Short mmCIF file of C-alpha atoms (C1' of nucleotides) in Angstrom, two decimals:
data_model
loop_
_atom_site.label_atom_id
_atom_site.label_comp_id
_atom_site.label_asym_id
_atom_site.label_seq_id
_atom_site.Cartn_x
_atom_site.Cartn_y
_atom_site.Cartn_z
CA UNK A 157 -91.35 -102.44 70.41
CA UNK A 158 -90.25 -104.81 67.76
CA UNK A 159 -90.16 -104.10 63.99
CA UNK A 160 -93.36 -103.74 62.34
CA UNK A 161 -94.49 -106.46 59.76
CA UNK A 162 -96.70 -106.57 57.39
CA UNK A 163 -98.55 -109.08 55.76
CA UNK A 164 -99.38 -108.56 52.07
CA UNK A 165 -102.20 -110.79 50.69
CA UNK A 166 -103.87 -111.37 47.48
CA UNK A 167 -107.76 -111.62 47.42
CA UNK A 168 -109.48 -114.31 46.00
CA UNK A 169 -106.07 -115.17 44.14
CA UNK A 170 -107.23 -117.94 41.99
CA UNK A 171 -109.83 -116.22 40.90
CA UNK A 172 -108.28 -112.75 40.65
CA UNK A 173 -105.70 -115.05 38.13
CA UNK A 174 -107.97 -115.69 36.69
CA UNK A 175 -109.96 -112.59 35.58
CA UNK A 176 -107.07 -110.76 34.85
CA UNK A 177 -107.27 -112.62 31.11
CA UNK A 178 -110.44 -113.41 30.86
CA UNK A 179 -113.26 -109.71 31.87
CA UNK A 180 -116.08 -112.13 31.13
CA UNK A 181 -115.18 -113.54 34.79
CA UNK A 182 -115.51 -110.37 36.45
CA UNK A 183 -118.32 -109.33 38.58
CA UNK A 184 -119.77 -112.14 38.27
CA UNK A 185 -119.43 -115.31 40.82
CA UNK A 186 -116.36 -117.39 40.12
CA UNK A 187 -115.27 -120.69 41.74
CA UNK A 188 -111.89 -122.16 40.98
CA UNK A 189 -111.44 -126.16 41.95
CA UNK A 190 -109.01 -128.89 43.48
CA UNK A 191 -106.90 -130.47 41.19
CA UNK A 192 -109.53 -133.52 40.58
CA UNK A 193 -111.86 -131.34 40.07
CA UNK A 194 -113.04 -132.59 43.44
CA UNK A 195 -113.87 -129.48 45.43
CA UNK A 196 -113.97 -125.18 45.14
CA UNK A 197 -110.63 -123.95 46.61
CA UNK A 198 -111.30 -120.05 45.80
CA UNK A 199 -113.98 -118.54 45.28
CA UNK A 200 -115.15 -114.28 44.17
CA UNK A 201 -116.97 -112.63 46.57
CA UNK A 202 -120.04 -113.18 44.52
CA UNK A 203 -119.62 -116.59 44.73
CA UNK A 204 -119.07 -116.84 48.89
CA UNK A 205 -122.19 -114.25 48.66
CA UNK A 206 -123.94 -117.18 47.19
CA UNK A 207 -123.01 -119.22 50.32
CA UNK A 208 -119.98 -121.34 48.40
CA UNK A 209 -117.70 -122.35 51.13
CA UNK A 210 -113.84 -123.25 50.72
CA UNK A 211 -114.13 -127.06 50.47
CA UNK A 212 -117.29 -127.51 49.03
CA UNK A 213 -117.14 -130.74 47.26
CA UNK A 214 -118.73 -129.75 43.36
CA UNK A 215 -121.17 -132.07 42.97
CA UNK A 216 -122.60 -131.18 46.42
CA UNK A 217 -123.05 -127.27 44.93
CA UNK A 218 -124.44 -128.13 41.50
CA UNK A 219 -128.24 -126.93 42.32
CA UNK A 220 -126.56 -123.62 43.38
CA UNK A 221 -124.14 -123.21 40.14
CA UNK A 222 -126.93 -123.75 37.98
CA UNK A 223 -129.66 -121.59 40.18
CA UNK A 224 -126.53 -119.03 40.22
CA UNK A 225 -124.84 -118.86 36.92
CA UNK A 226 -121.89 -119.58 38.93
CA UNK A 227 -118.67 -120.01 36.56
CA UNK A 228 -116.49 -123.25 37.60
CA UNK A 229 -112.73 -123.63 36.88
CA UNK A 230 -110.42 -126.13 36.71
CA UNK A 231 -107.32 -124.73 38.55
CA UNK A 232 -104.32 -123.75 36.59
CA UNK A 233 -100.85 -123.41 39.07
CA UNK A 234 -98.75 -122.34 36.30
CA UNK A 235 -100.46 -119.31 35.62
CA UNK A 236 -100.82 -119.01 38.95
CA UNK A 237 -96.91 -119.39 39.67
CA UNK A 238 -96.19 -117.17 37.09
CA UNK A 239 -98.42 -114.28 38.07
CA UNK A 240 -96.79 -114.65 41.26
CA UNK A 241 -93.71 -113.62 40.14
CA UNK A 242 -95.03 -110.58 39.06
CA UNK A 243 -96.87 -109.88 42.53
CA UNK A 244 -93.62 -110.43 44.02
CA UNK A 245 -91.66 -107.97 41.60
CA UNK A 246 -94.43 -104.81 42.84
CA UNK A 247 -93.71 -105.58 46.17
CA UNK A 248 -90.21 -105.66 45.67
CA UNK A 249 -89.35 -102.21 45.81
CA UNK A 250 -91.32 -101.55 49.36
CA UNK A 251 -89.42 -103.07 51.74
CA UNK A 252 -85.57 -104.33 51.97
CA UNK A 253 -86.98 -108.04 53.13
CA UNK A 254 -89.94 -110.08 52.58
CA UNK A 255 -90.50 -113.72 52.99
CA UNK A 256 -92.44 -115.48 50.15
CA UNK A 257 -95.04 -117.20 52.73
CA UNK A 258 -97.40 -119.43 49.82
CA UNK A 259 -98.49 -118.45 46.50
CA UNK A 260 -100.50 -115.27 47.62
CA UNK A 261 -99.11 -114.30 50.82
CA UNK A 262 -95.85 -112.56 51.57
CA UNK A 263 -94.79 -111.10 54.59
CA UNK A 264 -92.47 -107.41 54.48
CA UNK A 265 -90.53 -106.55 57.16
CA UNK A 266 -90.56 -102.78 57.29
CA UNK A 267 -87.62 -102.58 59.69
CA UNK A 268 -86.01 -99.40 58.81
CA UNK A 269 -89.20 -97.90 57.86
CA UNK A 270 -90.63 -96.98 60.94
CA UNK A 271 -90.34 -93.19 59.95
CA UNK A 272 -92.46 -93.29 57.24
CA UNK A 273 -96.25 -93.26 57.36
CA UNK A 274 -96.66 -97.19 57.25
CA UNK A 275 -100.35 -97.14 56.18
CA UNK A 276 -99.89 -94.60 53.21
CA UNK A 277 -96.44 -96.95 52.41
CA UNK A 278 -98.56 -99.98 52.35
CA UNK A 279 -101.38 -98.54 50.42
CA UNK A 280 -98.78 -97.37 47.32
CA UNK A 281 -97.59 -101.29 47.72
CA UNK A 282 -101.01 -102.63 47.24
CA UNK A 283 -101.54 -100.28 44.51
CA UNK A 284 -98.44 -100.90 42.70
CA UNK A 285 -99.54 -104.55 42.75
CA UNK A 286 -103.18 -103.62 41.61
CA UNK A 287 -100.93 -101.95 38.59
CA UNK A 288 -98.87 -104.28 37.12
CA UNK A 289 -101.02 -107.48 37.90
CA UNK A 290 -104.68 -105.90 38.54
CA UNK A 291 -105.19 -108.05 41.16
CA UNK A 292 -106.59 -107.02 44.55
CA UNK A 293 -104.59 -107.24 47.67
CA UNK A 294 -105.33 -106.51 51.77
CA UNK A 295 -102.24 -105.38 53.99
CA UNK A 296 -101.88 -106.10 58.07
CA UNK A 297 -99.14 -104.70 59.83
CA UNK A 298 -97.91 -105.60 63.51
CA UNK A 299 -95.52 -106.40 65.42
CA UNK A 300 -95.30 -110.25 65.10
CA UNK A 301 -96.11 -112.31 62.25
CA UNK A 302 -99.32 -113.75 63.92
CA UNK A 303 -100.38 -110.37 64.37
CA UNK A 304 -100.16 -109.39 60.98
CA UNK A 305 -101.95 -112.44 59.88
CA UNK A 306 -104.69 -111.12 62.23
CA UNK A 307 -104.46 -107.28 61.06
CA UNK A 308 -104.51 -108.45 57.52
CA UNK A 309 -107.67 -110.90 57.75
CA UNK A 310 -109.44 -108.16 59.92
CA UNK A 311 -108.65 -105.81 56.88
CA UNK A 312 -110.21 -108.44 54.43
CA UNK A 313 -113.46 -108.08 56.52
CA UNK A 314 -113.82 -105.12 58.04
CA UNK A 315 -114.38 -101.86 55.19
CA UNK A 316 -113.54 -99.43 58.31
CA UNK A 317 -110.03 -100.24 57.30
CA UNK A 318 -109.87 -99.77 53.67
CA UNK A 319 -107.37 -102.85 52.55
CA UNK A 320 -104.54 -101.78 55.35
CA UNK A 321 -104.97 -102.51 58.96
CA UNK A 322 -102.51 -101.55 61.52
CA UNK A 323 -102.25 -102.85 64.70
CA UNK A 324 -99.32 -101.74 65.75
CA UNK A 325 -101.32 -99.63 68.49
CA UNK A 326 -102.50 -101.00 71.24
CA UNK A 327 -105.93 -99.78 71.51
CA UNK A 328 -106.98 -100.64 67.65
CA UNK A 329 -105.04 -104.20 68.58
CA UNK A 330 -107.01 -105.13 71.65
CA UNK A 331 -110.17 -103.76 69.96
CA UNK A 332 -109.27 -106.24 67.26
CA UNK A 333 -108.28 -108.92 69.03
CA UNK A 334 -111.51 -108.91 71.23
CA UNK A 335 -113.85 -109.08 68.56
CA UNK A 336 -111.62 -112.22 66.41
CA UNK A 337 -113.25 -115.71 66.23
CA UNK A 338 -110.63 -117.95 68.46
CA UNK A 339 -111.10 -120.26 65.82
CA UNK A 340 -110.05 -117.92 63.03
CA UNK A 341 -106.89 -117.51 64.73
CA UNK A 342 -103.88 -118.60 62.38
CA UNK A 343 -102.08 -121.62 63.53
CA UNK A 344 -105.53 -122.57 65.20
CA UNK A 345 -107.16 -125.36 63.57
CA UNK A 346 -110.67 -127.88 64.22
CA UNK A 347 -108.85 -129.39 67.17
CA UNK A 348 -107.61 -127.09 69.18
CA UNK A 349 -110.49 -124.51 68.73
CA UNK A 350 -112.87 -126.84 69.91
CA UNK A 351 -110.71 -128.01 73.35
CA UNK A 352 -110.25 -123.98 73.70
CA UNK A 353 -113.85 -123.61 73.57
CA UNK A 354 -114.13 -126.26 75.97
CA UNK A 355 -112.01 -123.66 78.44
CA UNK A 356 -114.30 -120.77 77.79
CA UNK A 357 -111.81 -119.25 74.95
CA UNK A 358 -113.59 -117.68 72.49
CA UNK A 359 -111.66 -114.39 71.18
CA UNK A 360 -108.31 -113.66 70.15
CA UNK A 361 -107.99 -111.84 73.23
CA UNK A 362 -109.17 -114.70 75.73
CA UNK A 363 -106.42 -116.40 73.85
CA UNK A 364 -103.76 -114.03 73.94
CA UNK A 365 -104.42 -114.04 78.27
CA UNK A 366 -104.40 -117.09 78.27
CA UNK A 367 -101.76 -119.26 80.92
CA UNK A 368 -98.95 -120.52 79.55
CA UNK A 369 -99.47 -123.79 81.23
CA UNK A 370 -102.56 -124.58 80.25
CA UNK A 371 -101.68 -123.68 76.68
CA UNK A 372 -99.20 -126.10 77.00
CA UNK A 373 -101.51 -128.65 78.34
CA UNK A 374 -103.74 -128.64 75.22
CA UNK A 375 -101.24 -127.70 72.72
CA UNK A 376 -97.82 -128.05 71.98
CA UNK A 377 -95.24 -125.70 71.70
CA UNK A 378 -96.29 -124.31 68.84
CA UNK A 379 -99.32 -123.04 70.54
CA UNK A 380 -96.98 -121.24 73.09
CA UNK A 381 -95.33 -119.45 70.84
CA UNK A 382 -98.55 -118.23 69.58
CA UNK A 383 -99.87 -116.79 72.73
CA UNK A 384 -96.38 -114.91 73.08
CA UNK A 385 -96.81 -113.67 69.09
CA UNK A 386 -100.50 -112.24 70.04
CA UNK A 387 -98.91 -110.29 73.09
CA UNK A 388 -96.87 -108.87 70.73
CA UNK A 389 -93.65 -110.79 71.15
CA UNK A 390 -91.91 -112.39 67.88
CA UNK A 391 -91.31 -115.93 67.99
CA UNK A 392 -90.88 -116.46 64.37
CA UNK A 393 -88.70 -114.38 62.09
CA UNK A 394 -89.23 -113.01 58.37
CA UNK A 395 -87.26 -115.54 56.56
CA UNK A 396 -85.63 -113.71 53.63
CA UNK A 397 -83.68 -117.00 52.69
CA UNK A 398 -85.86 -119.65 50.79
CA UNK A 399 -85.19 -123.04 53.46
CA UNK A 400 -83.94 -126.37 52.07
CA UNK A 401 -87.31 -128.24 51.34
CA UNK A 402 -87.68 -131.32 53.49
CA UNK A 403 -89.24 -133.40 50.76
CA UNK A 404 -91.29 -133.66 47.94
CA UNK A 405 -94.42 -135.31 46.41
CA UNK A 406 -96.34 -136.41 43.76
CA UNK A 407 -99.91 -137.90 44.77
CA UNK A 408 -103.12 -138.20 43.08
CA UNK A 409 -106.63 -139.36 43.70
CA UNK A 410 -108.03 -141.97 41.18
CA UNK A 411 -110.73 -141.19 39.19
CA UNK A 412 -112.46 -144.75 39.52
CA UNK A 413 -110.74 -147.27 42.11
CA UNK A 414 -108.09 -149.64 40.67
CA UNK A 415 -107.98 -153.30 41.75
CA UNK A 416 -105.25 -154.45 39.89
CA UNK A 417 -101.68 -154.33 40.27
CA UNK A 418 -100.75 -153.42 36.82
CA UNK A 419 -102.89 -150.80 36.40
CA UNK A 420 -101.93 -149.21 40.15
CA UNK A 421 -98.03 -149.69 38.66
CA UNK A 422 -99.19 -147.44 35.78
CA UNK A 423 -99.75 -144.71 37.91
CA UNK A 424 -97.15 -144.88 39.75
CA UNK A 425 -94.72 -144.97 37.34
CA UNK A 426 -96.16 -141.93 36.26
CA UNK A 427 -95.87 -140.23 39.54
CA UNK A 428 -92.16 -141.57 39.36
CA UNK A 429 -91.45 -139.93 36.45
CA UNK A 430 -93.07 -136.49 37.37
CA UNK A 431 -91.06 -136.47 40.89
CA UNK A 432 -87.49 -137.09 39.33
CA UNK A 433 -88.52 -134.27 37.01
CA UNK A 434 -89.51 -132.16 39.70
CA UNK A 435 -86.05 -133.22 41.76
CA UNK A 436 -84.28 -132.09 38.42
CA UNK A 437 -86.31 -129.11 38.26
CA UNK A 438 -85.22 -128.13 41.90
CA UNK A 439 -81.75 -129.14 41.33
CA UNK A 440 -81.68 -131.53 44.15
CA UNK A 441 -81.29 -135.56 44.43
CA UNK A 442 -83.33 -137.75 47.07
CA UNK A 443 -81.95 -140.70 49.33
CA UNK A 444 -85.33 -141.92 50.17
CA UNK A 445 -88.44 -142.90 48.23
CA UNK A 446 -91.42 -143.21 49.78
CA UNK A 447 -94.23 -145.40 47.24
CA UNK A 448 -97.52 -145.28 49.47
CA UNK A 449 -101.11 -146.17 47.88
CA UNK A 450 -104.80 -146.72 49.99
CA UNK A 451 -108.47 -147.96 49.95
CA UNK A 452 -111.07 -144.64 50.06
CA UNK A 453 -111.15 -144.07 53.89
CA UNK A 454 -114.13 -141.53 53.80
CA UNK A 455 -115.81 -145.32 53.09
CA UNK A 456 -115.77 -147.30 56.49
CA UNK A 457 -118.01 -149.71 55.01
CA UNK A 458 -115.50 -151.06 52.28
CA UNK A 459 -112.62 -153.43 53.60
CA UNK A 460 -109.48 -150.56 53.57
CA UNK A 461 -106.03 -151.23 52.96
CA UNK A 462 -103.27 -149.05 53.63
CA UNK A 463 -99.59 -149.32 52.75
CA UNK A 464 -96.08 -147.81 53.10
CA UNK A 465 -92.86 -148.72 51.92
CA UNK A 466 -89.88 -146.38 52.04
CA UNK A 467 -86.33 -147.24 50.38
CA UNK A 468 -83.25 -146.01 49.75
CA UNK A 469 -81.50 -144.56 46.54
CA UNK A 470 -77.96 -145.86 46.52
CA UNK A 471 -76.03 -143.31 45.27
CA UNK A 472 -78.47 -140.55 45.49
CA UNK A 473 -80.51 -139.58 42.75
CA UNK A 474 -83.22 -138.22 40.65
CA UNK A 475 -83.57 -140.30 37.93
CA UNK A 476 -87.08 -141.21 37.49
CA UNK A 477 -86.31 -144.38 36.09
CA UNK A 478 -84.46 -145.33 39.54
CA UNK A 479 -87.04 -144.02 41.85
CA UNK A 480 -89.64 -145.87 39.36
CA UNK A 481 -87.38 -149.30 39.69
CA UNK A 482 -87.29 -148.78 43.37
CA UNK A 483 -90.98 -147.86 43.95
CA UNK A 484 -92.02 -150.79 42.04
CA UNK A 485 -90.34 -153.02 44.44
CA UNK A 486 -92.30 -151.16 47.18
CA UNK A 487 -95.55 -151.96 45.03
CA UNK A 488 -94.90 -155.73 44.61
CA UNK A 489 -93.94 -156.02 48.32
CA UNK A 490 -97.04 -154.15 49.81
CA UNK A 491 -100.09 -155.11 47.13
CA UNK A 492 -102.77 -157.12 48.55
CA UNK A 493 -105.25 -158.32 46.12
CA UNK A 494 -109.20 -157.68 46.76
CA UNK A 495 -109.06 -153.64 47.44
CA UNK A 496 -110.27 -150.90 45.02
CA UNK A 497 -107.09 -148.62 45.48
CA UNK A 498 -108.17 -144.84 45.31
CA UNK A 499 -104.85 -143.25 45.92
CA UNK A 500 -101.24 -143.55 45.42
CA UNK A 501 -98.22 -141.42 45.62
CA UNK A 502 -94.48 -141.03 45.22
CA UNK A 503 -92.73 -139.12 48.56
CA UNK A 504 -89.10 -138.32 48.18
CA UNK A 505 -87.06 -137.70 51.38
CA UNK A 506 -83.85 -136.36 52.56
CA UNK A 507 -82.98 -134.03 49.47
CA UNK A 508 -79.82 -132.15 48.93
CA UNK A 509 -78.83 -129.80 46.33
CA UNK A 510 -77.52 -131.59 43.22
CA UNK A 511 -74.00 -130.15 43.21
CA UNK A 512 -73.69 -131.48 47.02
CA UNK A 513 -74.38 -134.79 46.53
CA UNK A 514 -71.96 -137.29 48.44
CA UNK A 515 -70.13 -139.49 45.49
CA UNK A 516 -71.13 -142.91 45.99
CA UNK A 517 -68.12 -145.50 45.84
CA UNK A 518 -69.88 -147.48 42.81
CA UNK A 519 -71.88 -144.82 40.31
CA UNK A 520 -72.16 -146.84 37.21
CA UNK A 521 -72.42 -144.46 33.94
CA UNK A 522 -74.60 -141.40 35.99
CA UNK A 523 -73.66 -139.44 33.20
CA UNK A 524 -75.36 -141.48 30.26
CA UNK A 525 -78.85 -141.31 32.47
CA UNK A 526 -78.32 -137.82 33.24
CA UNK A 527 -78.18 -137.38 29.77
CA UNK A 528 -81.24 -139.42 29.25
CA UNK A 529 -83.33 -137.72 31.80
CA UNK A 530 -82.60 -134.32 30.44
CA UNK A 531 -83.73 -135.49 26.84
CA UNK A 532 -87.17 -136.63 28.16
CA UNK A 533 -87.56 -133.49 30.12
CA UNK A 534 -87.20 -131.63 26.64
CA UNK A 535 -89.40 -133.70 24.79
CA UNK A 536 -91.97 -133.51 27.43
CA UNK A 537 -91.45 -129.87 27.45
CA UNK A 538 -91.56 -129.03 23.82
CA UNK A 539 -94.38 -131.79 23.37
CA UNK A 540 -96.63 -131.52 25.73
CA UNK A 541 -96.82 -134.04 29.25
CA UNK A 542 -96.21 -137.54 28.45
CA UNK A 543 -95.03 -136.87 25.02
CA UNK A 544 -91.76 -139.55 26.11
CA UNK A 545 -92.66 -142.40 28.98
CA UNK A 546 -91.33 -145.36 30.53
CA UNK A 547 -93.68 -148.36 29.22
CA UNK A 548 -94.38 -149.30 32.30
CA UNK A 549 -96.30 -146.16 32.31
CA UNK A 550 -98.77 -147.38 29.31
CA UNK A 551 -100.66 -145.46 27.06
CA UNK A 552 -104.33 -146.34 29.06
CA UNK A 553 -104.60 -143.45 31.96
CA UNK A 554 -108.71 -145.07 32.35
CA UNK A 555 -107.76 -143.68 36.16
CA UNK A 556 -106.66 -140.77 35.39
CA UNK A 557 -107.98 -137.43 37.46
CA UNK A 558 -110.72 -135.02 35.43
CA UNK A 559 -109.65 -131.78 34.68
CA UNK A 560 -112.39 -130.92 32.17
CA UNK A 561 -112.09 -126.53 32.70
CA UNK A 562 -108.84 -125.54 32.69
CA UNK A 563 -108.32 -122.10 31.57
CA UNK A 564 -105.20 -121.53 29.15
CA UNK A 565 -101.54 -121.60 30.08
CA UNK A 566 -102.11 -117.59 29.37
CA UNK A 567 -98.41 -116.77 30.36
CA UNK A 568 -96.24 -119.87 30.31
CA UNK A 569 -97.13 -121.82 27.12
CA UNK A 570 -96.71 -119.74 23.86
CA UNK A 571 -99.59 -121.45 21.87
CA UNK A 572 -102.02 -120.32 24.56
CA UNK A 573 -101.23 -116.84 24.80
CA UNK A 574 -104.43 -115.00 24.03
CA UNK A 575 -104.52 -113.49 20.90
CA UNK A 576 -105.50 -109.28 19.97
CA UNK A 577 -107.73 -109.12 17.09
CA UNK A 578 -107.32 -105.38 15.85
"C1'" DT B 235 -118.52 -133.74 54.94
"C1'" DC B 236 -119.94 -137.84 49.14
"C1'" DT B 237 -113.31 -134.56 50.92
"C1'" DG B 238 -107.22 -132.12 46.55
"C1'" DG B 239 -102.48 -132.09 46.59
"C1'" DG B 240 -98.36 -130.63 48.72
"C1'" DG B 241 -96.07 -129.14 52.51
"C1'" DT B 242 -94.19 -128.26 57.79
"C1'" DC B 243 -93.55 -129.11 62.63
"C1'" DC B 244 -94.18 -131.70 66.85
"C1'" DT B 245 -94.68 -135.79 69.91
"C1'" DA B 246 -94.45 -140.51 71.35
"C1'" DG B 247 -92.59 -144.93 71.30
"C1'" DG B 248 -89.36 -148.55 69.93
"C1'" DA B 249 -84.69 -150.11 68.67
"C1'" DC B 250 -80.24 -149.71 69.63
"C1'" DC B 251 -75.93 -148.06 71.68
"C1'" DC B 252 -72.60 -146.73 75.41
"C1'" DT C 227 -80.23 -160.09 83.24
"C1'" DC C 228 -86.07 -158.74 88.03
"C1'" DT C 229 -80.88 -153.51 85.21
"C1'" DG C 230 -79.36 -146.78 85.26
"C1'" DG C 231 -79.22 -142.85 82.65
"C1'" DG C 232 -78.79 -140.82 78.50
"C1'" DG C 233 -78.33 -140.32 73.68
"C1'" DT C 234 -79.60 -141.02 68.59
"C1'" DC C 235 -82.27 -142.65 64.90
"C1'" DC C 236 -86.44 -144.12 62.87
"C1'" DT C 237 -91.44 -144.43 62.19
"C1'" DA C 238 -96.17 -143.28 62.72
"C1'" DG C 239 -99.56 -140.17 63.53
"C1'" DG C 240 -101.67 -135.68 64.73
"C1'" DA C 241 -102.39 -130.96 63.69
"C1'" DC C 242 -102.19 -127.24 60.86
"C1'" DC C 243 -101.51 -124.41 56.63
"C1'" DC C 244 -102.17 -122.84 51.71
#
DNA sequence: TCTGGGGTCCTAGGACCC
DNA sequence: TCTGGGGTCCTAGGACCC
């Protein structure tokens, strides 16, 4: 038998976020939203009670915010980034490794603490994180990965369980497994649940017994190693070391369409800007720079246009202004007039940590824009966004995305921290 | 489905090379 | 060039996840 895992993961974490600043939030049904604004991405219980589904585009749902007194939020990541941190530090202490999976899931690997009582472990872990952040978590632990992600959602669901399932037995497993929605099946999306269905797999357990083969047949490998992880064999480690990130991006929906060039160039100059500061952020520079921008394809009636143009930073970099100066070429060569353009973004590729960066034979003065960058990246920071911008940039943002609810930089920005009146 | 933004991994096909 | 086998690199697109 293989190590046990477990998979720690916060409920409703947006929304637990939150209402642990703001009590007027709790109990009552909560939605937080996409960036734009554009559709709920968590929601309270009260609020799935209500029938809200992960997704729902807003203005779809208005009859049933009003009809429900349902509270809508604009999302905020840095207090949810920073509350993370804090998750992360309860946990710490459980468990020698864990792998920080996304910003409310991490995976433990309890190796070495097979003689303890795992579910009593687990439940002083979830409570220590209830402590310090007051947000709710449910635990799954299994032998594989996959399995925990099962154990854990069929702790989410089922109250038998109390917030820890363990399913490191067989019996409780198989009972489990028999009862769990194929489609609800982590690594199993639209597509392949609906061919499955299409083979008579419905459970977890059909698809666990399934044939190799086949699996192969519909899927890739990635659905092989799957089937092996539900029979209880690992096929993906707990990665205690953070991996290299492949690339990086800045993209954003338009408000309203944009049919001109300058305008589009605005925005991406922006998006320019915000990835080199990202890059810098991260410590890394970027060889290629990716400047993509489309027509709305959700409308087949309108003409669409679609375009791509990738280039290469020579030496390295991540100065915004380069990656503007070469994303603007990728503009002028790909813009075709006659489109209302409803998204555009910046995609940097083929990163490597700063201090690793292969010395170009001609650098010009690097040092004099490093210098630059770093000044802009403190005015921004001490001034707000945009505080210091390229002109191409402009001053006009008429496309910019709504963000009309965002709750307080509670923890990150020091003239939002709520304030104790005695 | 009137649909956000940021990622990863995998596969297929073409260009090119020896 | 009416042509073998094998390799790499690149791009595009699909699928999935949070």
């Amino acid at each position: 038998m293989s190590a046990p895992v477990a998979l720690i993961d916060c409920n409703n974490y947006y929304v637990s976020c939150e209402r642990a600043f703001d009590a007027s939030l709790v109990g009552v049904p909560v939605i937080v939203l996409s960036n734009n604004d554009g559709c709920a991405i968590a929601r309270s219980a009260e609020a799935k009670a209500q029938g809200v589904k992960t997704g729902d585009p807003i203005h779809l749902i208005q009859g049933k915010v009003k009809a429900h007194g349902i509270r809508v939020l604009s999302s905020n990541y840095a207090l949810y980034g920073d509350m993370q941190r804090r998750v992360v530090a309860a946990i710490q202490p459980f468990a020698r490794d864990f792998e920080i999976y996304s910003i409310d899931k991490t995976f433990v690997d309890f190796a070495g603490f097979e003689h303890l009582d795992l579910v009593a472990h687990a439940r002083e872990m979830s409570a220590q994180v209830r402590e310090w952040t007051t947000i709710p978590t449910c635990v799954g632990i299994a032998p594989t990965k996959a399995l925990a992600k099962l154990a854990n959602a069929a702790a989410k669901k089922n109250p038998l369980f109390e917030g820890v399932a363990d399913l490191r037995d067989e019996t409780t497993r198989n009972w489990v497994l028999d009862r769990f929605a194929v489609g609800d099946v982590w690594g199993v999306g639209r597509a392949t649940a609906t061919k499955l269905q299409g083979l008579g797999i419905r459970t977890a357990g059909q698809l666990r017994d399934m044939a190799m083969k086949q699996a192969r047949g519909i899927g890739t490998v990635v659905l092989e190693r799957l089937i092996a992880e539900l029979r209880g064999v690992p096929a993906a480690a707990v990665e205690t070391v953070e991996p290299q990130r492949k690339g990086m991006a800045v993209t954003r929906s338009f408000g309203t369409p944009v049919a001109d060039i300058d305008t589009l160039m605005g925005a991406v100059a922006q998006y320019a800007m915000r990835a080199g500061e990202k890059l810098r952020q991260h410590g890394l520079v970027a060889r290629r720079v990716t400047v993509s921008f489309h027509t709305n394809p959700h409308k087949p009636e309108r003409p669409q246009y679609s375009a791509t143009r990738t280039l290469s930073a020579q030496p390295m970099t991540n100065d915004g202004l380069v990656i503007l100066g070469l994303a603007r070429r990728g503009v002028e060569s790909a813009w075709r007039e006659g489109y209302g353009i409803t998204k555009a973004g910046i995609m940097l590729e083929d990163l490597v940590e700063e201090r690793l960066r292969p010395l170009a034979l001609f650098e010009g003065d690097t040092e004099k824009r490093a210098r630059l960058m770093s000044a802009m990246d403190e005015v921004n920071g001490r001034f707000g966004k945009f505080a210091a911008v390229p002109a191409t940039q402009g001053f006009k943002r008429d496309w910019a995305a709504r963000s009309d609810a965002r709750s307080p930089s509670y923890t990150t920005r020091i003239a939002e921290v709520p304030a104790v009146r005695a």
